[in-house]
Amino acid sequence: QVQLVESGGGLVQAGGSLRLSCAASGRTFRSYAMGWFRQVPGKVREFVAAISKSGGSTYSGDPVKGRFTISRDNAKNTVYLQMNSLKPEDTARYYCAAARFGTDYVTLRESYEYDFWGQGTQVTVSS
């Protein structure tokens, strides 16, 4: 069991930046690949970024490439999403997720590949 708690969301103007944090409980954080997804009401949950268990590999969805960066600090049991050059279309609820299996078994780009989810944090980007 892993509990995930996101923080750092809020209201920001277009072109601005936010850093989201996801704090994980337990002693097995290093055993999980981590991902960020986002969702707008009425639309499918969308892949944002993922990072391998050690932090050695990262993956990003096309809409955020070059603007968002995922990282993790295993000593702090925390994964981050640095969001720069924010656009109104980035407005969504952002969710942190943990996956027990790595890329030998999953792509980390699909929500069903993850085993644990946080409650989400809202990001709103104004024009």
mmCIF file of C-alpha atoms in Angstrom:
data_model
loop_
_atom_site.group_PDB
_atom_site.id
_atom_site.type_symbol
_atom_site.label_atom_id
_atom_site.label_comp_id
_atom_site.label_asym_id
_atom_site.label_seq_id
_atom_site.Cartn_x
_atom_site.Cartn_y
_atom_site.Cartn_z
ATOM 1 C CA GLN A 1 0.000 0.000 0.000
ATOM 2 C CA VAL A 2 1.215 3.440 -0.978
ATOM 3 C CA GLN A 3 -0.576 6.676 -0.187
ATOM 4 C CA LEU A 4 0.061 9.600 -2.509
ATOM 5 C CA VAL A 5 -0.703 13.237 -1.740
ATOM 6 C CA GLU A 6 -0.339 15.954 -4.375
ATOM 7 C CA SER A 7 0.230 19.603 -3.632
ATOM 8 C CA GLY A 8 1.290 22.787 -5.370
ATOM 9 C CA GLY A 9 -1.650 23.433 -7.644
ATOM 10 C CA GLY A 10 -3.299 26.798 -7.981
ATOM 11 C CA LEU A 11 -4.132 29.664 -10.285
ATOM 12 C CA VAL A 12 -1.452 31.045 -12.575
ATOM 13 C CA GLN A 13 -1.402 33.304 -15.612
ATOM 14 C CA ALA A 14 -0.473 31.996 -19.038
ATOM 15 C CA GLY A 15 3.290 31.868 -19.435
ATOM 16 C CA GLY A 16 3.847 31.306 -15.746
ATOM 17 C CA SER A 17 5.193 28.336 -13.827
ATOM 18 C CA LEU A 18 4.142 25.963 -11.078
ATOM 19 C CA ARG A 19 5.826 23.037 -9.379
ATOM 20 C CA LEU A 20 3.646 20.178 -8.245
ATOM 21 C CA SER A 21 4.770 17.768 -5.554
ATOM 22 C CA CYS A 22 3.612 14.253 -4.780
ATOM 23 C CA ALA A 23 4.529 12.884 -1.377
ATOM 24 C CA ALA A 24 4.446 9.107 -0.961
ATOM 25 C CA SER A 25 4.091 7.151 2.245
ATOM 26 C CA GLY A 26 5.847 3.934 3.129
ATOM 27 C CA ARG A 27 9.318 2.486 2.727
ATOM 28 C CA THR A 28 8.974 1.121 -0.803
ATOM 29 C CA PHE A 29 8.952 4.316 -2.852
ATOM 30 C CA ARG A 30 12.029 3.177 -4.792
ATOM 31 C CA SER A 31 10.100 0.116 -5.962
ATOM 32 C CA TYR A 32 7.637 2.211 -7.977
ATOM 33 C CA ALA A 33 7.795 4.007 -11.245
ATOM 34 C CA MET A 34 5.867 7.259 -10.963
ATOM 35 C CA GLY A 35 3.655 9.195 -13.299
ATOM 36 C CA TRP A 36 1.589 12.334 -13.647
ATOM 37 C CA PHE A 37 -1.763 12.431 -15.421
ATOM 38 C CA ARG A 38 -4.301 15.193 -15.866
ATOM 39 C CA GLN A 39 -8.022 15.254 -16.425
ATOM 40 C CA VAL A 40 -10.671 17.786 -17.386
ATOM 41 C CA PRO A 41 -14.294 16.967 -16.497
ATOM 42 C CA GLY A 42 -15.920 15.056 -19.327
ATOM 43 C CA LYS A 43 -12.626 14.111 -20.979
ATOM 44 C CA VAL A 44 -10.327 11.108 -20.756
ATOM 45 C CA ARG A 45 -7.437 11.152 -18.338
ATOM 46 C CA GLU A 46 -4.320 12.232 -20.223
ATOM 47 C CA PHE A 47 -0.715 11.149 -19.760
ATOM 48 C CA VAL A 48 1.630 13.958 -18.761
ATOM 49 C CA ALA A 49 4.952 12.471 -17.665
ATOM 50 C CA ALA A 50 6.544 9.439 -16.031
ATOM 51 C CA ILE A 51 9.832 8.549 -14.395
ATOM 52 C CA SER A 52 11.560 5.239 -13.759
ATOM 53 C CA LYS A 53 12.195 3.792 -10.323
ATOM 54 C CA SER A 54 15.719 5.142 -10.095
ATOM 55 C CA GLY A 55 14.973 8.380 -11.906
ATOM 56 C CA GLY A 56 17.268 7.426 -14.765
ATOM 57 C CA SER A 57 14.606 7.567 -17.470
ATOM 58 C CA THR A 58 11.771 10.002 -18.079
ATOM 59 C CA TYR A 59 8.880 10.130 -20.526
ATOM 60 C CA SER A 60 6.598 12.984 -21.503
ATOM 61 C CA GLY A 61 3.339 13.340 -23.347
ATOM 62 C CA ASP A 62 3.415 15.332 -26.561
ATOM 63 C CA PRO A 63 1.369 18.314 -25.292
ATOM 64 C CA VAL A 64 3.903 19.103 -22.563
ATOM 65 C CA LYS A 65 7.241 18.184 -24.134
ATOM 66 C CA GLY A 66 9.770 20.940 -23.687
ATOM 67 C CA ARG A 67 7.665 22.652 -21.022
ATOM 68 C CA PHE A 68 7.168 20.166 -18.176
ATOM 69 C CA THR A 69 9.855 18.198 -16.347
ATOM 70 C CA ILE A 70 9.330 15.267 -14.009
ATOM 71 C CA SER A 71 11.850 14.403 -11.316
ATOM 72 C CA ARG A 72 12.025 12.397 -8.116
ATOM 73 C CA ASP A 73 13.895 12.486 -4.846
ATOM 74 C CA ASN A 74 13.844 8.974 -3.463
ATOM 75 C CA ALA A 75 15.386 10.102 -0.174
ATOM 76 C CA LYS A 76 12.341 12.332 0.351
ATOM 77 C CA ASN A 77 9.772 9.921 -1.096
ATOM 78 C CA THR A 78 8.653 12.692 -3.420
ATOM 79 C CA VAL A 79 8.081 13.139 -7.135
ATOM 80 C CA TYR A 80 7.828 16.560 -8.750
ATOM 81 C CA LEU A 81 6.364 18.081 -11.872
ATOM 82 C CA GLN A 82 7.916 21.378 -12.887
ATOM 83 C CA MET A 83 5.529 23.154 -15.245
ATOM 84 C CA ASN A 84 6.822 26.096 -17.266
ATOM 85 C CA SER A 85 5.311 28.207 -20.033
ATOM 86 C CA LEU A 86 1.838 27.253 -18.900
ATOM 87 C CA LYS A 87 -1.054 27.562 -21.325
ATOM 88 C CA PRO A 88 -4.793 27.795 -20.678
ATOM 89 C CA GLU A 89 -5.177 24.321 -22.191
ATOM 90 C CA ASP A 90 -3.030 22.964 -19.338
ATOM 91 C CA THR A 91 -5.924 23.673 -16.983
ATOM 92 C CA ALA A 92 -6.893 20.356 -15.383
ATOM 93 C CA ARG A 93 -6.779 18.341 -12.233
ATOM 94 C CA TYR A 94 -3.347 16.737 -11.988
ATOM 95 C CA TYR A 95 -2.935 13.282 -10.469
ATOM 96 C CA CYS A 96 0.137 11.487 -9.215
ATOM 97 C CA ALA A 97 0.309 7.711 -9.658
ATOM 98 C CA ALA A 98 2.607 4.810 -8.748
ATOM 99 C CA ALA A 99 3.266 1.700 -10.845
ATOM 100 C CA ARG A 100 4.700 -1.527 -9.453
ATOM 101 C CA PHE A 101 6.058 -2.657 -12.812
ATOM 102 C CA GLY A 102 8.645 -1.014 -15.002
ATOM 103 C CA THR A 103 9.005 -0.657 -18.740
ATOM 104 C CA ASP A 104 9.751 -4.339 -19.278
ATOM 105 C CA TYR A 105 6.030 -4.821 -18.678
ATOM 106 C CA VAL A 106 4.274 -1.473 -19.134
ATOM 107 C CA THR A 107 4.689 1.729 -21.131
ATOM 108 C CA LEU A 108 3.902 4.056 -18.209
ATOM 109 C CA ARG A 109 1.778 6.096 -20.627
ATOM 110 C CA GLU A 110 -1.580 4.486 -19.798
ATOM 111 C CA SER A 111 -3.561 5.130 -16.644
ATOM 112 C CA TYR A 112 -4.518 1.457 -16.242
ATOM 113 C CA GLU A 113 -0.848 0.550 -15.819
ATOM 114 C CA TYR A 114 -0.726 2.291 -12.436
ATOM 115 C CA ASP A 115 -1.661 0.764 -9.114
ATOM 116 C CA PHE A 116 -2.010 3.704 -6.725
ATOM 117 C CA TRP A 117 -3.352 7.212 -7.208
ATOM 118 C CA GLY A 118 -3.439 10.440 -5.288
ATOM 119 C CA GLN A 119 -6.465 12.677 -4.871
ATOM 120 C CA GLY A 120 -5.263 15.228 -7.407
ATOM 121 C CA THR A 121 -4.499 18.926 -7.309
ATOM 122 C CA GLN A 122 -6.185 21.548 -9.456
ATOM 123 C CA VAL A 123 -4.173 23.687 -11.863
ATOM 124 C CA THR A 124 -5.925 26.611 -13.517
ATOM 125 C CA VAL A 125 -4.170 28.762 -16.120
ATOM 126 C CA SER A 126 -5.789 32.072 -17.001
ATOM 127 C CA SER A 127 -5.445 33.910 -20.313
#
